[in-house]
Amino acid sequence: PAPLPFAVGQCGNQVGCRFWDLALREHAAVNKKGIYDEALSSFFRNIDTRSGSDGPDIYKGKICSLKARALLIDMEEGVVNEILQGPLRDVFDSKQLITDVSGSGNNWAVGHKVYGCQYQESIMETLRKSAEHCDCLQCFFIIHSMGGGTGSGLGTFILKLLEDEFPEVYRFVTSVYPSGEDDVITSPYNSVLAMKELNEHADCVLPIENESLFDIVNKINQMINSGKLGSTLKPNSLVTSHAGSAKTGQEKPFDAMNNIVANLLLNLTSSARFEGSLNMDLNEISMNLVPFPRLHYLVSSLTPLYTLADVNVPSRRLDQMFSDAFSRDHQLIRADPKHSLYLACALLVRGNVQVSDLRRNIERLKPSLHFVSWNQEGWKTGLCSVPPVGHSHSLLALANNTCVKPTFIELKDRFKKLYKKKAHLHHYLHVDGMEQSCFSEAISSLSDLIEEYNELDAMKGGPRTDPSRLKIAT
Amino acid sequence: MSIITVQLGQCGNQIGPEVFSVLCSDACGTHGLCSKKENESYCGACKERFFCEEESEVPAARAVLIDMEPKVISQTLSVAARSGCWKYDDQSHFCQKQGSGNNWANGYSVHGPRHKEAIMNLVQREAEKCDRLGGFFTIMSMAGGTGSGLGAFVTQCLRDDFPTSFILNHVIWPYGTGEVIVQNYNSVLTLSHLYQSSDALLVHENDVIHKICAQLMNIKQISFRDVNQVIAHQLGSVLQPTHTAGGSHYSRNPLGDLMETLVPHPEFKMLGLRNIPQMPENSLAYSTFTWPGLIKHLRQMLIANAKMEEGIDWQVRPPGPGSSTPSSHSTNKPLHFNTSIANLIVLRGKDAHSVDLGSFQDPSLYTSWLTPQDAFKAWKTPRAFNKYEKSASLVSNSQFLLKPLDNVVGKAWNMFASRAYIHQYTKFGIEEEDFLDSFTALEQIISSYTLL
């Protein structure tokens, strides 16, 4: 089953680039014989390039030339051009790329209204072609940032487009939220305008905060530099660097952070690609973690974040992995799930981990977590046999928890600060189709969402009376 | 007569091959502890029942494999083929790519109708390979989307297309603490629908089997494979050939016999299974059991509703003569004593024919509808099963499953009260009304079993 990724904007494409690189390396590590198998086919097509770069697809047999199933979209050429000149140039087909030159000027309205309109046709065309090449389209995956113009504006335009054209296909979005000190002044406007679209048109959103990624990378660097773990820590892993991808020159500033997001996506899709005793694909994640349509924002945490040289991991270390997943150090957004209310939680484990290990750890962790009264056993679990490269096992935890509320409240506050003074508003209102009501509707949508979380929180800790059962005449 | 096994979803397709492995290795093995003639008779009966003999190749399991994603079936086929003892027919499987997303409605309302023709063609094909079709054995989990939803749909189709064949649904009850968050909804929908088309539901609970693996089999890191192997052993102990009452030939109609014995009334279809002894293979050589000992334990397990042979409550006794029947105060009365409608004992091993089973014919064990002679049946064979010198199984239509059923319905109802996740089902055509119908049906079944 193929998830079809869309990388939109600068952030989206930089993360996307890391993702494809890691995906290739992950499959290369597992697929020693160079056979084009089911697992590979979920992310890559196999093209017969002997007759030129536009050859037919090869569905079985040896790998000839792998092409990523993806759409890369940016209204500036810089990032995409770099990808096309870099080591991944053969993985992408020019027909999958949609670019322009001038960018969106960090303006959601330009991305959404101007470029949306302008590129609607060609996006649809490219999308239909890609869909044709998939024998089964399972879901769409958008990778973008919220704070800029293209990823945020055009990205959410595409979201709406996908809903209209393919209403039955799940829409998963990985959104990078700006930090408070983001250097794009208008990022609160862009984010809130984009949030309305995510509220209404996304099935599932994984919000990610740059600050969290930054903290994680810092901690890893500290550990490496302090030599605390000595020879047990391998600095080169899929998580911390892209050493081994034949890239020369220095690491770019966001590379390590983007690697983490890329790893998140790899783990998220691992059970759909590789076998295991309890499979969990993206549709199941959406089904189990979204009890009410608008409450579809999931807190993700990933462990381990560095490689241990000691592959023979005893049980105690395995349990530590579960504990880590519930520690704030490993979360990709700054939030406090332990002191808020869980609506649902998913654990996707990779490697030699069995159902008894899962159950033992759930029993151990459960007492310290607050689950909503109608979902006391709200755990969705998956076991994938194939671990990530360089690790013996890993764990991805996804939580639908009211702890996202503060993030949204902060966003709303930052928006209001700007909006009160009407700062920079004219840049938006200039754009055809943008009116003041777009802003008021967007902030209202965000307020409603926050209110829904408030209502759930109000229930927490209250007396729990089970509803009385149906009575049957005897 | 032959039995066609229908493997549904990941669970069904992971348990199925373990079952065929046990059946095949047991039938062809040399641990029968009986005469060569007996062995050959047993082996022949097993083959006819479960396998189709091809000319020069290994026997092919009489099975249809169905899943909405390809990975599990692909694995299952190759593992079977590598075994060298048996295999699946290359053409007897049907899969799609996108899965059912743990959504019962998706399995039942979308995949079902869409793929009905292809699936039933495969079933028809298998049916035509049988000289005489004895019925269907479906293996599915209640928790997910394919086994549960598509499984319920396929069961209905089997009933429509084969009105005179028996259908036994083997249903896996998920772990109480989440494999799937919406497992209770999926379970409620599955059970209520299966009840309409199935002849009987034979249940295995993951929590129970897990305990057996931990405490009896001494497995440290328990995997789903371990759980499935215990389940396969227990199923094999019932499904392998046995002699008809007093006869010396192997029974030709196992499913029919099972239904006739255990399901006298269509309101009561829930069957539980207990098998003893259960132990790690390397301990088998060092253990000896007596039939009276095994029978005594099994009887107390029945009465006290024990799930395995450790931790049995020996204090529980059947109600004495003249005591008031529990039914009039059933809503508040703690159900210590497990009342049976009907029971079946299967004995395999040396001297099985001479075992005294009088204690199971005690009328105080049963409701008053059937005479103890009719409420209790025994199947026996001197041929030992799966390397156990003596093996005793109990298939029971009793209050065994009342508590688990009540738990699942209770949790599902609790969730339904807040309407959580309902939008995921209505998206595929299962409405609130359908949920209410299912809840009503199950409350009825719970009530019926409670009032025994």
XYZ file of N, CA and C in Angstrom, chain A residues 206 216 264 267 298-303 305 321-333 337 342 345-348 395-399:
105
model
N 0.345 15.666 12.541
C 1.421 15.492 13.509
C 2.137 16.834 13.647
N 16.426 18.458 21.204
C 16.884 17.075 21.050
C 18.283 17.052 20.454
N 10.844 10.019 11.967
C 9.459 9.877 12.405
C 8.626 9.264 11.280
N 9.448 5.572 10.628
C 8.870 4.671 11.619
C 7.357 4.562 11.481
N -1.905 14.874 16.893
C -1.216 13.836 17.663
C 0.183 14.248 18.083
N 0.477 14.025 19.364
C 1.820 14.299 19.881
C 2.691 13.092 19.593
N 3.820 13.311 18.955
C 4.674 12.169 18.626
C 5.932 12.180 19.467
N 6.389 10.993 19.841
C 7.708 10.889 20.459
C 8.411 9.656 19.930
N 9.711 9.780 19.828
C 10.506 8.808 19.106
C 11.663 8.369 19.979
N 11.911 7.089 20.013
C 13.068 6.611 20.756
C 13.577 5.330 20.120
N 17.027 7.932 20.217
C 17.443 9.032 19.365
C 18.927 8.982 19.057
N 13.314 1.965 26.964
C 12.850 2.563 25.715
C 11.404 3.016 25.852
N 10.580 2.184 26.482
C 9.183 2.564 26.678
C 9.088 3.781 27.597
N 9.872 3.784 28.656
C 9.840 4.940 29.569
C 10.247 6.204 28.839
N 11.293 6.088 28.013
C 11.769 7.254 27.271
C 10.686 7.831 26.377
N 9.933 6.956 25.754
C 8.902 7.436 24.835
C 7.888 8.314 25.554
N 7.760 8.110 26.862
C 6.812 8.923 27.626
C 7.502 10.040 28.400
N 8.748 10.305 28.051
C 9.429 11.428 28.697
C 9.469 12.588 27.714
N 9.445 13.778 28.244
C 9.329 14.961 27.400
C 10.551 15.183 26.521
N 11.671 14.599 26.934
C 12.899 14.716 26.143
C 12.771 14.151 24.741
N 11.835 13.240 24.577
C 11.763 12.546 23.298
C 10.583 12.982 22.451
N 9.853 13.970 22.937
C 8.691 14.431 22.194
C 9.089 15.418 21.117
N 8.314 15.444 20.041
C 8.620 16.376 18.972
C 7.798 17.658 19.082
N 6.992 17.763 20.127
C 6.428 19.085 20.449
C 6.524 19.277 21.956
N 1.979 15.687 28.279
C 0.864 14.737 28.224
C 0.559 14.078 29.565
N -5.325 11.868 28.143
C -5.174 11.061 26.952
C -6.544 10.690 26.403
N -3.848 6.456 22.554
C -2.400 6.385 22.414
C -2.022 5.208 21.530
N -1.048 5.407 20.660
C -0.595 4.305 19.810
C 0.884 4.065 20.044
N 1.268 2.795 20.060
C 2.680 2.436 20.198
C 3.066 1.561 19.026
N 4.017 2.031 18.238
C 4.489 1.221 17.118
C 5.925 0.830 17.412
N 10.819 2.652 19.107
C 9.420 2.847 19.486
C 8.961 4.224 19.055
N 7.817 4.248 18.414
C 7.184 5.516 18.069
C 5.873 5.577 18.842
N 5.695 6.622 19.625
C 4.444 6.779 20.359
C 3.680 7.961 19.786
N 2.390 7.755 19.540
C 1.538 8.837 19.050
C 0.409 9.004 20.049
N 0.234 10.191 20.557
C -0.795 10.390 21.574
C -1.781 11.456 21.147
